PDB file of C-alpha atoms in Angstrom:
ATOM      1  CA  MET A   1      69.110-115.302  43.693  1.00  0.00           C
ATOM      2  CA  THR A   2      72.516-117.015  43.626  1.00  0.00           C
ATOM      3  CA  ALA A   3      72.454-120.508  45.082  1.00  0.00           C
ATOM      4  CA  ILE A   4      75.020-120.940  47.854  1.00  0.00           C
ATOM      5  CA  PRO A   5      75.766-123.869  50.157  1.00  0.00           C
ATOM      6  CA  GLY A   6      73.478-123.722  53.152  1.00  0.00           C
ATOM      7  CA  LEU A   7      70.706-121.749  51.422  1.00  0.00           C
ATOM      8  CA  SER A   8      67.459-123.058  52.888  1.00  0.00           C
ATOM      9  CA  SER A   9      64.606-124.555  50.903  1.00  0.00           C
ATOM     10  CA  GLY A  10      62.214-122.033  52.426  1.00  0.00           C
ATOM     11  CA  ALA A  11      64.339-119.036  51.448  1.00  0.00           C
ATOM     12  CA  TYR A  12      64.810-120.394  47.936  1.00  0.00           C
ATOM     13  CA  ALA A  13      61.075-120.994  47.514  1.00  0.00           C
ATOM     14  CA  ALA A  14      60.167-117.584  48.933  1.00  0.00           C
ATOM     15  CA  ASP A  15      62.399-115.918  46.356  1.00  0.00           C
ATOM     16  CA  LEU A  16      60.598-117.787  43.567  1.00  0.00           C
ATOM     17  CA  VAL A  17      57.227-116.728  44.971  1.00  0.00           C
ATOM     18  CA  GLN A  18      58.439-113.124  45.140  1.00  0.00           C
ATOM     19  CA  GLN A  19      59.448-113.179  41.467  1.00  0.00           C
ATOM     20  CA  HIS A  20      56.115-114.605  40.331  1.00  0.00           C
ATOM     21  CA  LEU A  21      54.011-112.325  42.506  1.00  0.00           C
ATOM     22  CA  HIS A  22      55.883-109.191  41.440  1.00  0.00           C
ATOM     23  CA  ARG A  23      55.251-110.022  37.794  1.00  0.00           C
ATOM     24  CA  ILE A  24      51.566-110.809  38.463  1.00  0.00           C
ATOM     25  CA  VAL A  25      51.000-107.415  40.068  1.00  0.00           C
ATOM     26  CA  GLU A  26      52.960-105.700  37.307  1.00  0.00           C
ATOM     27  CA  LEU A  27      50.827-107.306  34.587  1.00  0.00           C
ATOM     28  CA  GLN A  28      47.417-106.434  36.023  1.00  0.00           C
ATOM     29  CA  THR A  29      47.171-102.940  34.465  1.00  0.00           C
ATOM     30  CA  PRO A  30      48.082-103.952  30.890  1.00  0.00           C
ATOM     31  CA  VAL A  31      45.724-106.929  31.143  1.00  0.00           C
ATOM     32  CA  LEU A  32      42.808-104.701  32.131  1.00  0.00           C
ATOM     33  CA  GLU A  33      43.652-102.287  29.309  1.00  0.00           C
ATOM     34  CA  ASP A  34      43.191-105.211  26.888  1.00  0.00           C
ATOM     35  CA  THR A  35      45.045-103.624  23.975  1.00  0.00           C
ATOM     36  CA  ASP A  36      47.357-106.611  23.432  1.00  0.00           C
ATOM     37  CA  PRO A  37      46.734-110.325  24.149  1.00  0.00           C
ATOM     38  CA  GLU A  38      50.308-110.945  25.336  1.00  0.00           C
ATOM     39  CA  PRO A  39      49.969-109.521  28.902  1.00  0.00           C
ATOM     40  CA  LEU A  40      47.018-111.860  29.540  1.00  0.00           C
ATOM     41  CA  HIS A  41      49.087-114.784  28.298  1.00  0.00           C
ATOM     42  CA  GLN A  42      51.969-113.795  30.588  1.00  0.00           C
ATOM     43  CA  LEU A  43      49.637-113.329  33.564  1.00  0.00           C
ATOM     44  CA  ARG A  44      48.145-116.772  33.046  1.00  0.00           C
ATOM     45  CA  VAL A  45      51.604-118.323  32.841  1.00  0.00           C
ATOM     46  CA  ARG A  46      52.746-116.542  35.993  1.00  0.00           C
ATOM     47  CA  PHE A  47      49.663-117.693  37.885  1.00  0.00           C
ATOM     48  CA  ARG A  48      50.358-121.262  36.825  1.00  0.00           C
ATOM     49  CA  ARG A  49      53.988-120.982  37.845  1.00  0.00           C
ATOM     50  CA  LEU A  50      53.063-119.457  41.209  1.00  0.00           C
ATOM     51  CA  ARG A  51      50.605-122.259  41.873  1.00  0.00           C
ATOM     52  CA  ALA A  52      53.168-124.877  40.786  1.00  0.00           C
ATOM     53  CA  THR A  53      55.851-123.340  43.016  1.00  0.00           C
ATOM     54  CA  LEU A  54      53.624-123.280  46.098  1.00  0.00           C
ATOM     55  CA  ALA A  55      52.590-126.880  45.465  1.00  0.00           C
ATOM     56  CA  GLN A  56      56.151-128.052  44.865  1.00  0.00           C
ATOM     57  CA  PHE A  57      57.560-126.467  48.028  1.00  0.00           C
ATOM     58  CA  ALA A  58      54.463-126.910  50.202  1.00  0.00           C
ATOM     59  CA  PRO A  59      56.292-129.174  52.710  1.00  0.00           C
ATOM     60  CA  ALA A  60      58.767-126.344  53.343  1.00  0.00           C
ATOM     61  CA  LEU A  61      56.341-123.440  53.709  1.00  0.00           C
ATOM     62  CA  GLN A  62      53.773-122.251  56.225  1.00  0.00           C
ATOM     63  CA  LEU A  63      51.400-120.186  54.104  1.00  0.00           C
ATOM     64  CA  PRO A  64      48.450-118.024  55.172  1.00  0.00           C
ATOM     65  CA  GLU A  65      45.154-119.921  55.375  1.00  0.00           C
ATOM     66  CA  THR A  66      43.716-117.799  52.556  1.00  0.00           C
ATOM     67  CA  VAL A  67      46.400-119.013  50.136  1.00  0.00           C
ATOM     68  CA  THR A  68      45.250-122.381  48.818  1.00  0.00           C
ATOM     69  CA  GLY A  69      45.769-124.316  45.625  1.00  0.00           C
ATOM     70  CA  GLN A  70      42.010-124.419  45.136  1.00  0.00           C
ATOM     71  CA  ARG A  71      41.729-120.633  45.148  1.00  0.00           C
ATOM     72  CA  LEU A  72      44.698-120.216  42.831  1.00  0.00           C
ATOM     73  CA  ALA A  73      43.187-122.750  40.437  1.00  0.00           C
ATOM     74  CA  LYS A  74      39.868-120.891  40.450  1.00  0.00           C
ATOM     75  CA  PHE A  75      41.527-117.586  39.552  1.00  0.00           C
ATOM     76  CA  GLY A  76      43.608-119.349  36.928  1.00  0.00           C
ATOM     77  CA  ARG A  77      40.489-120.737  35.252  1.00  0.00           C
ATOM     78  CA  SER A  78      39.032-117.235  35.025  1.00  0.00           C
ATOM     79  CA  LEU A  79      42.171-116.081  33.216  1.00  0.00           C
ATOM     80  CA  GLY A  80      42.214-119.205  31.084  1.00  0.00           C
ATOM     81  CA  LEU A  81      38.866-118.826  29.354  1.00  0.00           C
ATOM     82  CA  ALA A  82      39.674-115.462  27.784  1.00  0.00           C
ATOM     83  CA  ARG A  83      43.193-116.610  26.889  1.00  0.00           C
ATOM     84  CA  ASP A  84      41.939-119.804  25.223  1.00  0.00           C
ATOM     85  CA  LEU A  85      39.602-117.737  23.062  1.00  0.00           C
ATOM     86  CA  ASP A  86      42.497-115.448  22.122  1.00  0.00           C
ATOM     87  CA  VAL A  87      44.477-118.491  20.993  1.00  0.00           C
ATOM     88  CA  LEU A  88      41.538-119.887  19.057  1.00  0.00           C
ATOM     89  CA  ARG A  89      40.844-116.610  17.277  1.00  0.00           C
ATOM     90  CA  GLY A  90      44.529-116.051  16.613  1.00  0.00           C
ATOM     91  CA  ARG A  91      44.927-119.457  15.022  1.00  0.00           C
ATOM     92  CA  LEU A  92      41.819-119.026  12.883  1.00  0.00           C
ATOM     93  CA  GLU A  93      42.265-115.399  11.853  1.00  0.00           C
ATOM     94  CA  GLY A  94      46.047-115.207  11.753  1.00  0.00           C
ATOM     95  CA  GLU A  95      46.966-118.563  10.219  1.00  0.00           C
ATOM     96  CA  LEU A  96      43.985-119.979   8.337  1.00  0.00           C
ATOM     97  CA  LEU A  97      41.677-117.219   7.092  1.00  0.00           C
ATOM     98  CA  PRO A  98      44.254-115.706   4.689  1.00  0.00           C
ATOM     99  CA  LEU A  99      44.331-119.050   2.867  1.00  0.00           C
ATOM    100  CA  LEU A 100      40.564-119.370   2.325  1.00  0.00           C
ATOM    101  CA  THR A 101      38.341-118.496  -0.598  1.00  0.00           C
ATOM    102  CA  PRO A 102      35.854-115.566  -0.432  1.00  0.00           C
ATOM    103  CA  ARG A 103      32.999-118.060  -0.228  1.00  0.00           C
ATOM    104  CA  GLU A 104      34.509-119.806   2.782  1.00  0.00           C
ATOM    105  CA  LEU A 105      35.251-116.476   4.461  1.00  0.00           C
ATOM    106  CA  SER A 106      31.601-115.579   4.094  1.00  0.00           C
ATOM    107  CA  ASN A 107      30.551-118.899   5.625  1.00  0.00           C
ATOM    108  CA  LEU A 108      32.792-118.203   8.626  1.00  0.00           C
ATOM    109  CA  LYS A 109      31.334-114.818   9.557  1.00  0.00           C
ATOM    110  CA  ARG A 110      28.933-116.347  12.066  1.00  0.00           C
ATOM    111  CA  VAL A 111      31.763-118.257  13.746  1.00  0.00           C
ATOM    112  CA  GLN A 112      33.909-115.133  14.031  1.00  0.00           C
ATOM    113  CA  LYS A 113      31.033-113.142  15.453  1.00  0.00           C
ATOM    114  CA  GLN A 114      30.310-115.802  18.067  1.00  0.00           C
ATOM    115  CA  LEU A 115      33.978-116.062  19.094  1.00  0.00           C
ATOM    116  CA  LYS A 116      34.141-112.284  19.580  1.00  0.00           C
ATOM    117  CA  ARG A 117      31.006-112.384  21.705  1.00  0.00           C
ATOM    118  CA  GLU A 118      32.342-115.233  23.860  1.00  0.00           C
ATOM    119  CA  ARG A 119      35.650-113.452  24.288  1.00  0.00           C
ATOM    120  CA  ARG A 120      33.911-110.231  25.382  1.00  0.00           C
ATOM    121  CA  LEU A 121      31.902-112.133  28.007  1.00  0.00           C
ATOM    122  CA  ALA A 122      35.001-114.002  29.192  1.00  0.00           C
ATOM    123  CA  PHE A 123      36.916-110.740  29.558  1.00  0.00           C
ATOM    124  CA  GLU A 124      34.095-109.212  31.587  1.00  0.00           C
ATOM    125  CA  GLY A 125      34.375-112.167  33.970  1.00  0.00           C
ATOM    126  CA  LEU A 126      38.146-111.756  34.080  1.00  0.00           C
ATOM    127  CA  VAL A 127      37.847-108.060  35.015  1.00  0.00           C
ATOM    128  CA  GLU A 128      35.389-108.963  37.759  1.00  0.00           C
ATOM    129  CA  THR A 129      37.861-111.528  39.112  1.00  0.00           C
ATOM    130  CA  LEU A 130      40.881-109.209  39.115  1.00  0.00           C
ATOM    131  CA  ARG A 131      38.903-106.543  40.964  1.00  0.00           C
ATOM    132  CA  SER A 132      37.211-108.910  43.390  1.00  0.00           C
ATOM    133  CA  LYS A 133      37.760-108.781  47.131  1.00  0.00           C
ATOM    134  CA  ARG A 134      38.921-112.421  47.284  1.00  0.00           C
ATOM    135  CA  TYR A 135      41.534-111.934  44.573  1.00  0.00           C
ATOM    136  CA  LEU A 136      42.927-108.787  46.185  1.00  0.00           C
ATOM    137  CA  GLN A 137      42.968-110.507  49.585  1.00  0.00           C
ATOM    138  CA  LEU A 138      44.967-113.396  48.139  1.00  0.00           C
ATOM    139  CA  ILE A 139      47.549-111.055  46.653  1.00  0.00           C
ATOM    140  CA  ALA A 140      47.742-109.047  49.886  1.00  0.00           C
ATOM    141  CA  ALA A 141      48.146-112.224  51.958  1.00  0.00           C
ATOM    142  CA  LEU A 142      51.104-113.359  49.847  1.00  0.00           C
ATOM    143  CA  GLN A 143      52.685-109.915  49.929  1.00  0.00           C
ATOM    144  CA  GLY A 144      52.345-109.866  53.704  1.00  0.00           C
ATOM    145  CA  TRP A 145      53.805-113.357  54.030  1.00  0.00           C
ATOM    146  CA  LEU A 146      56.806-112.422  51.886  1.00  0.00           C
ATOM    147  CA  LYS A 147      57.787-109.672  54.334  1.00  0.00           C
ATOM    148  CA  GLN A 148      58.610-112.425  56.833  1.00  0.00           C
ATOM    149  CA  PRO A 149      58.177-115.882  55.255  1.00  0.00           C
ATOM    150  CA  LEU A 150      57.281-118.651  57.670  1.00  0.00           C
ATOM    151  CA  CYS A 151      58.811-122.046  57.013  1.00  0.00           C
ATOM    152  CA  THR A 152      58.544-125.555  58.399  1.00  0.00           C
ATOM    153  CA  ALA A 153      61.487-127.385  59.955  1.00  0.00           C
ATOM    154  CA  LEU A 154      62.200-128.879  56.527  1.00  0.00           C
ATOM    155  CA  GLY A 155      62.125-125.403  55.027  1.00  0.00           C
ATOM    156  CA  GLU A 156      65.030-124.389  57.287  1.00  0.00           C
ATOM    157  CA  GLU A 157      67.248-127.136  55.876  1.00  0.00           C
ATOM    158  CA  PRO A 158      69.585-126.645  52.862  1.00  0.00           C
ATOM    159  CA  VAL A 159      67.783-126.797  49.530  1.00  0.00           C
ATOM    160  CA  LEU A 160      70.754-128.609  47.942  1.00  0.00           C
ATOM    161  CA  SER A 161      70.279-131.494  50.381  1.00  0.00           C
ATOM    162  CA  TRP A 162      66.746-132.174  49.125  1.00  0.00           C
ATOM    163  CA  LEU A 163      66.951-131.674  45.353  1.00  0.00           C
ATOM    164  CA  PRO A 164      65.676-135.142  44.366  1.00  0.00           C
ATOM    165  CA  GLU A 165      62.683-134.672  46.661  1.00  0.00           C
ATOM    166  CA  TRP A 166      61.871-131.230  45.226  1.00  0.00           C
ATOM    167  CA  LYS A 167      61.809-132.845  41.787  1.00  0.00           C
ATOM    168  CA  SER A 168      59.884-135.926  42.747  1.00  0.00           C
ATOM    169  CA  ALA A 169      56.358-134.552  43.136  1.00  0.00           C
ATOM    170  CA  ALA A 170      56.135-133.498  39.479  1.00  0.00           C
ATOM    171  CA  LEU A 171      58.325-136.254  37.974  1.00  0.00           C
ATOM    172  CA  THR A 172      57.288-139.397  39.837  1.00  0.00           C
ATOM    173  CA  GLY A 173      55.041-141.519  37.663  1.00  0.00           C
ATOM    174  CA  LEU A 174      55.273-139.153  34.700  1.00  0.00           C
ATOM    175  CA  MET A 175      56.471-141.844  32.292  1.00  0.00           C
ATOM    176  CA  LEU A 176      53.746-144.230  33.437  1.00  0.00           C
ATOM    177  CA  HIS A 177      51.065-141.905  32.053  1.00  0.00           C
ATOM    178  CA  PRO A 178      48.989-143.646  29.341  1.00  0.00           C
ATOM    179  CA  GLY A 179      49.213-140.601  27.081  1.00  0.00           C
ATOM    180  CA  TRP A 180      52.781-141.502  26.093  1.00  0.00           C
ATOM    181  CA  ARG A 181      51.495-144.696  24.507  1.00  0.00           C
ATOM    182  CA  CYS A 182      48.564-143.304  22.506  1.00  0.00           C
ATOM    183  CA  ARG A 183      48.999-144.399  18.910  1.00  0.00           C
ATOM    184  CA  GLY A 184      45.794-143.020  17.415  1.00  0.00           C
ATOM    185  CA  TYR A 185      43.912-139.758  17.665  1.00  0.00           C
ATOM    186  CA  GLY A 186      40.362-140.712  16.767  1.00  0.00           C
ATOM    187  CA  ALA A 187      39.081-141.847  20.157  1.00  0.00           C
ATOM    188  CA  ALA A 188      37.823-139.427  22.810  1.00  0.00           C
ATOM    189  CA  GLY A 189      39.808-141.336  25.426  1.00  0.00           C
ATOM    190  CA  ASP A 190      43.023-140.601  23.561  1.00  0.00           C
ATOM    191  CA  HIS A 191      42.217-136.881  23.435  1.00  0.00           C
ATOM    192  CA  GLU A 192      41.600-136.835  27.180  1.00  0.00           C
ATOM    193  CA  ALA A 193      44.791-138.791  27.919  1.00  0.00           C
ATOM    194  CA  LEU A 194      46.896-136.470  25.779  1.00  0.00           C
ATOM    195  CA  HIS A 195      45.330-133.364  27.307  1.00  0.00           C
ATOM    196  CA  ASP A 196      46.049-134.677  30.806  1.00  0.00           C
ATOM    197  CA  LEU A 197      49.593-135.640  29.819  1.00  0.00           C
ATOM    198  CA  ARG A 198      50.196-132.112  28.558  1.00  0.00           C
ATOM    199  CA  LYS A 199      49.250-130.780  32.004  1.00  0.00           C
ATOM    200  CA  ARG A 200      51.580-133.275  33.681  1.00  0.00           C
ATOM    201  CA  ILE A 201      54.444-132.304  31.381  1.00  0.00           C
ATOM    202  CA  LYS A 202      53.801-128.628  32.071  1.00  0.00           C
ATOM    203  CA  ALA A 203      53.941-129.271  35.827  1.00  0.00           C
ATOM    204  CA  ALA A 204      57.213-131.177  35.387  1.00  0.00           C
ATOM    205  CA  ARG A 205      58.679-128.369  33.305  1.00  0.00           C
ATOM    206  CA  TYR A 206      57.727-125.732  35.893  1.00  0.00           C
ATOM    207  CA  ALA A 207      59.188-127.832  38.701  1.00  0.00           C
ATOM    208  CA  LEU A 208      62.485-128.279  36.858  1.00  0.00           C
ATOM    209  CA  THR A 209      62.588-124.586  35.917  1.00  0.00           C
ATOM    210  CA  ASN A 210      62.298-123.737  39.614  1.00  0.00           C
ATOM    211  CA  LEU A 211      65.435-125.798  40.252  1.00  0.00           C
ATOM    212  CA  GLU A 212      67.409-124.897  37.116  1.00  0.00           C
ATOM    213  CA  GLU A 213      69.511-122.338  38.983  1.00  0.00           C
ATOM    214  CA  LEU A 214      70.685-125.096  41.303  1.00  0.00           C
ATOM    215  CA  GLU A 215      71.591-127.719  38.689  1.00  0.00           C
ATOM    216  CA  GLY A 216      72.062-125.796  35.450  1.00  0.00           C
ATOM    217  CA  ALA A 217      72.654-127.771  32.253  1.00  0.00           C
ATOM    218  CA  LEU A 218      71.538-131.044  33.839  1.00  0.00           C
ATOM    219  CA  LEU A 219      67.987-129.703  33.905  1.00  0.00           C
ATOM    220  CA  SER A 220      68.090-127.219  31.014  1.00  0.00           C
ATOM    221  CA  SER A 221      68.066-129.877  28.301  1.00  0.00           C
ATOM    222  CA  TRP A 222      65.063-131.588  29.894  1.00  0.00           C
ATOM    223  CA  ILE A 223      63.196-128.305  30.316  1.00  0.00           C
ATOM    224  CA  GLU A 224      63.608-127.593  26.597  1.00  0.00           C
ATOM    225  CA  ARG A 225      62.540-131.109  25.672  1.00  0.00           C
ATOM    226  CA  PHE A 226      59.404-130.910  27.825  1.00  0.00           C
ATOM    227  CA  LYS A 227      58.605-127.485  26.387  1.00  0.00           C
ATOM    228  CA  ALA A 228      58.771-128.799  22.820  1.00  0.00           C
ATOM    229  CA  ILE A 229      56.549-131.793  23.627  1.00  0.00           C
ATOM    230  CA  GLN A 230      54.103-129.573  25.494  1.00  0.00           C
ATOM    231  CA  GLU A 231      53.857-127.290  22.454  1.00  0.00           C
ATOM    232  CA  GLN A 232      53.199-130.229  20.146  1.00  0.00           C
ATOM    233  CA  LEU A 233      50.365-131.458  22.342  1.00  0.00           C
ATOM    234  CA  GLY A 234      49.078-127.889  22.666  1.00  0.00           C
ATOM    235  CA  GLU A 235      49.026-127.493  18.890  1.00  0.00           C
ATOM    236  CA  PHE A 236      47.103-130.721  18.511  1.00  0.00           C
ATOM    237  CA  ASN A 237      44.585-129.719  21.194  1.00  0.00           C
ATOM    238  CA  ASP A 238      44.071-126.244  19.694  1.00  0.00           C
ATOM    239  CA  LEU A 239      43.241-127.760  16.314  1.00  0.00           C
ATOM    240  CA  LEU A 240      40.765-130.134  17.928  1.00  0.00           C
ATOM    241  CA  VAL A 241      39.079-127.284  19.823  1.00  0.00           C
ATOM    242  CA  LEU A 242      38.879-125.244  16.624  1.00  0.00           C
ATOM    243  CA  GLN A 243      37.311-128.127  14.732  1.00  0.00           C
ATOM    244  CA  ARG A 244      34.706-128.619  17.465  1.00  0.00           C
ATOM    245  CA  ALA A 245      33.917-124.896  17.483  1.00  0.00           C
ATOM    246  CA  LEU A 246      33.289-125.036  13.744  1.00  0.00           C
ATOM    247  CA  GLU A 247      31.047-128.065  14.145  1.00  0.00           C
ATOM    248  CA  ASP A 248      29.024-126.248  16.799  1.00  0.00           C
ATOM    249  CA  GLN A 249      28.683-122.940  14.950  1.00  0.00           C
ATOM    250  CA  VAL A 250      28.433-123.851  11.270  1.00  0.00           C
ATOM    251  CA  GLU A 251      25.079-125.177  10.128  1.00  0.00           C
ATOM    252  CA  GLY A 252      25.463-127.772   7.390  1.00  0.00           C
ATOM    253  CA  ASP A 253      28.194-129.996   5.993  1.00  0.00           C
ATOM    254  CA  LEU A 254      31.611-128.599   6.968  1.00  0.00           C
ATOM    255  CA  ASP A 255      33.408-130.375   4.142  1.00  0.00           C
ATOM    256  CA  ARG A 256      31.072-128.771   1.622  1.00  0.00           C
ATOM    257  CA  LEU A 257      30.912-125.284   3.164  1.00  0.00           C
ATOM    258  CA  LEU A 258      34.558-125.027   4.251  1.00  0.00           C
ATOM    259  CA  PRO A 259      36.551-127.518   2.149  1.00  0.00           C
ATOM    260  CA  THR A 260      39.847-125.612   2.220  1.00  0.00           C
ATOM    261  CA  LEU A 261      39.672-124.953   5.960  1.00  0.00           C
ATOM    262  CA  CYS A 262      38.821-128.569   6.771  1.00  0.00           C
ATOM    263  CA  SER A 263      41.693-129.753   4.600  1.00  0.00           C
ATOM    264  CA  LEU A 264      44.140-127.375   6.275  1.00  0.00           C
ATOM    265  CA  ILE A 265      43.073-128.482   9.757  1.00  0.00           C
ATOM    266  CA  LEU A 266      43.427-132.157   8.856  1.00  0.00           C
ATOM    267  CA  GLU A 267      46.835-131.524   7.326  1.00  0.00           C
ATOM    268  CA  LYS A 268      48.081-129.631  10.376  1.00  0.00           C
ATOM    269  CA  ARG A 269      46.702-132.287  12.720  1.00  0.00           C
ATOM    270  CA  ALA A 270      48.471-135.049  10.800  1.00  0.00           C
ATOM    271  CA  GLN A 271      51.738-133.110  10.781  1.00  0.00           C
ATOM    272  CA  THR A 272      51.545-132.369  14.502  1.00  0.00           C
ATOM    273  CA  TRP A 273      50.608-135.964  15.280  1.00  0.00           C
ATOM    274  CA  SER A 274      53.638-137.213  13.355  1.00  0.00           C
ATOM    275  CA  LEU A 275      55.929-134.940  15.392  1.00  0.00           C
ATOM    276  CA  TRP A 276      54.293-136.091  18.631  1.00  0.00           C
ATOM    277  CA  GLN A 277      54.717-139.759  17.718  1.00  0.00           C
ATOM    278  CA  ALA A 278      58.429-139.209  17.107  1.00  0.00           C
ATOM    279  CA  SER A 279      58.767-137.385  20.436  1.00  0.00           C
ATOM    280  CA  SER A 280      56.893-139.999  22.454  1.00  0.00           C
ATOM    281  CA  THR A 281      58.897-142.830  20.842  1.00  0.00           C
ATOM    282  CA  ALA A 282      62.134-141.030  21.728  1.00  0.00           C
ATOM    283  CA  MET A 283      60.992-140.492  25.312  1.00  0.00           C
ATOM    284  CA  LEU A 284      60.128-144.180  25.740  1.00  0.00           C
ATOM    285  CA  ASP A 285      63.522-145.281  24.449  1.00  0.00           C
ATOM    286  CA  PRO A 286      65.307-147.280  27.207  1.00  0.00           C
ATOM    287  CA  GLN A 287      68.426-145.094  27.029  1.00  0.00           C
ATOM    288  CA  THR A 288      66.351-141.918  27.395  1.00  0.00           C
ATOM    289  CA  GLN A 289      64.501-143.461  30.310  1.00  0.00           C
ATOM    290  CA  GLU A 290      67.770-144.262  32.060  1.00  0.00           C
ATOM    291  CA  GLN A 291      68.912-140.666  31.604  1.00  0.00           C
ATOM    292  CA  PHE A 292      65.549-139.474  32.910  1.00  0.00           C
ATOM    293  CA  ARG A 293      66.031-141.521  36.079  1.00  0.00           C
ATOM    294  CA  GLN A 294      69.572-140.186  36.481  1.00  0.00           C
ATOM    295  CA  MET A 295      68.269-136.639  36.124  1.00  0.00           C
ATOM    296  CA  GLN A 296      65.735-137.292  38.881  1.00  0.00           C
ATOM    297  CA  LEU A 297      68.574-138.284  41.172  1.00  0.00           C
ATOM    298  CA  GLY A 298      70.801-135.415  40.041  1.00  0.00           C
ATOM    299  CA  SER A 299      73.513-137.493  38.409  1.00  0.00           C
ATOM    300  CA  GLY A 300      74.551-138.879  35.044  1.00  0.00           C
ATOM    301  CA  PRO A 301      74.591-137.413  31.508  1.00  0.00           C
ATOM    302  CA  ASP A 302      73.016-133.993  31.115  1.00  0.00           C
ATOM    303  CA  GLN A 303      71.510-134.575  27.640  1.00  0.00           C
ATOM    304  CA  PRO A 304      68.584-136.805  26.604  1.00  0.00           C
ATOM    305  CA  SER A 305      69.646-139.629  24.284  1.00  0.00           C
ATOM    306  CA  SER A 306      67.828-138.335  21.196  1.00  0.00           C
ATOM    307  CA  ALA A 307      66.435-134.965  20.271  1.00  0.00           C
ATOM    308  CA  VAL A 308      62.729-134.253  20.380  1.00  0.00           C
ATOM    309  CA  ALA A 309      61.083-133.660  17.035  1.00  0.00           C
ATOM    310  CA  THR A 310      60.897-129.914  16.561  1.00  0.00           C
ATOM    311  CA  GLU A 311      60.249-129.382  12.885  1.00  0.00           C
ATOM    312  CA  GLY A 312      56.924-128.028  11.781  1.00  0.00           C
ATOM    313  CA  PRO A 313      54.562-125.451  13.296  1.00  0.00           C
ATOM    314  CA  PRO A 314      55.120-124.327  16.883  1.00  0.00           C
ATOM    315  CA  GLY A 315      52.573-125.249  19.540  1.00  0.00           C
TER     316      GLY A 315
END
């Protein structure tokens, strides 16, 4: 859709919903075929973006009663379990196993077998969800609504007149989150804060992406910055989840049974943590914060003051 003066918030939001829903329906068949993990990843992302879009523009839209954030979140969790296991197995089997000794590979057979079993069970639940009456009703309700979208009085007003407000829900309070100021990664509280911050950053990124067509380069640089930080935190979380899975599945001393693997995980965690510390320090810089505030208002320089740390492994 090309943004034009006078385009309403409701019409703009409905077009975003149409794009996400079309892709969701398109992805269902390849996901059920389960021959490649990528369609499941894309479906999960689209579900998240659909949910974020409906939440962001909720004041402008009159949605069917069956379309709720709670239901979308429930379906998203069903997709998420199988996808998380794909990521875990991919990181272990694709990145780490080729670097291990035969003895360590033998000690990991039980872990691999258990991950495959958990993934099979998660996929069975996913199939049940995608074929369920409630899921199909949700999709049908959105498709029906898109034929003649209903909007509130605010939704009839020009989207360009309310840009700061359409940003605010995801951006307000973002820099007050305690995760930005975590300076250690040993405490459980830090892990939880960083995991929650990653979700907040993802929501901010989706909200800005929804408005990128309207503001262009002013938002593009921030979208890329948030994406890089999100990937760093995702990398760190994946390594933590992998370590916990090993602790649960391997009987005995991990450092003795899997010395190379433990060393690699610690090394990757330290590297990722160093990148994250550089990124968080840059984000808390007063000049960057001023540019962040200007971006929220839709004015000022279009580039953050210093680049996010991007060297090292992707998230």
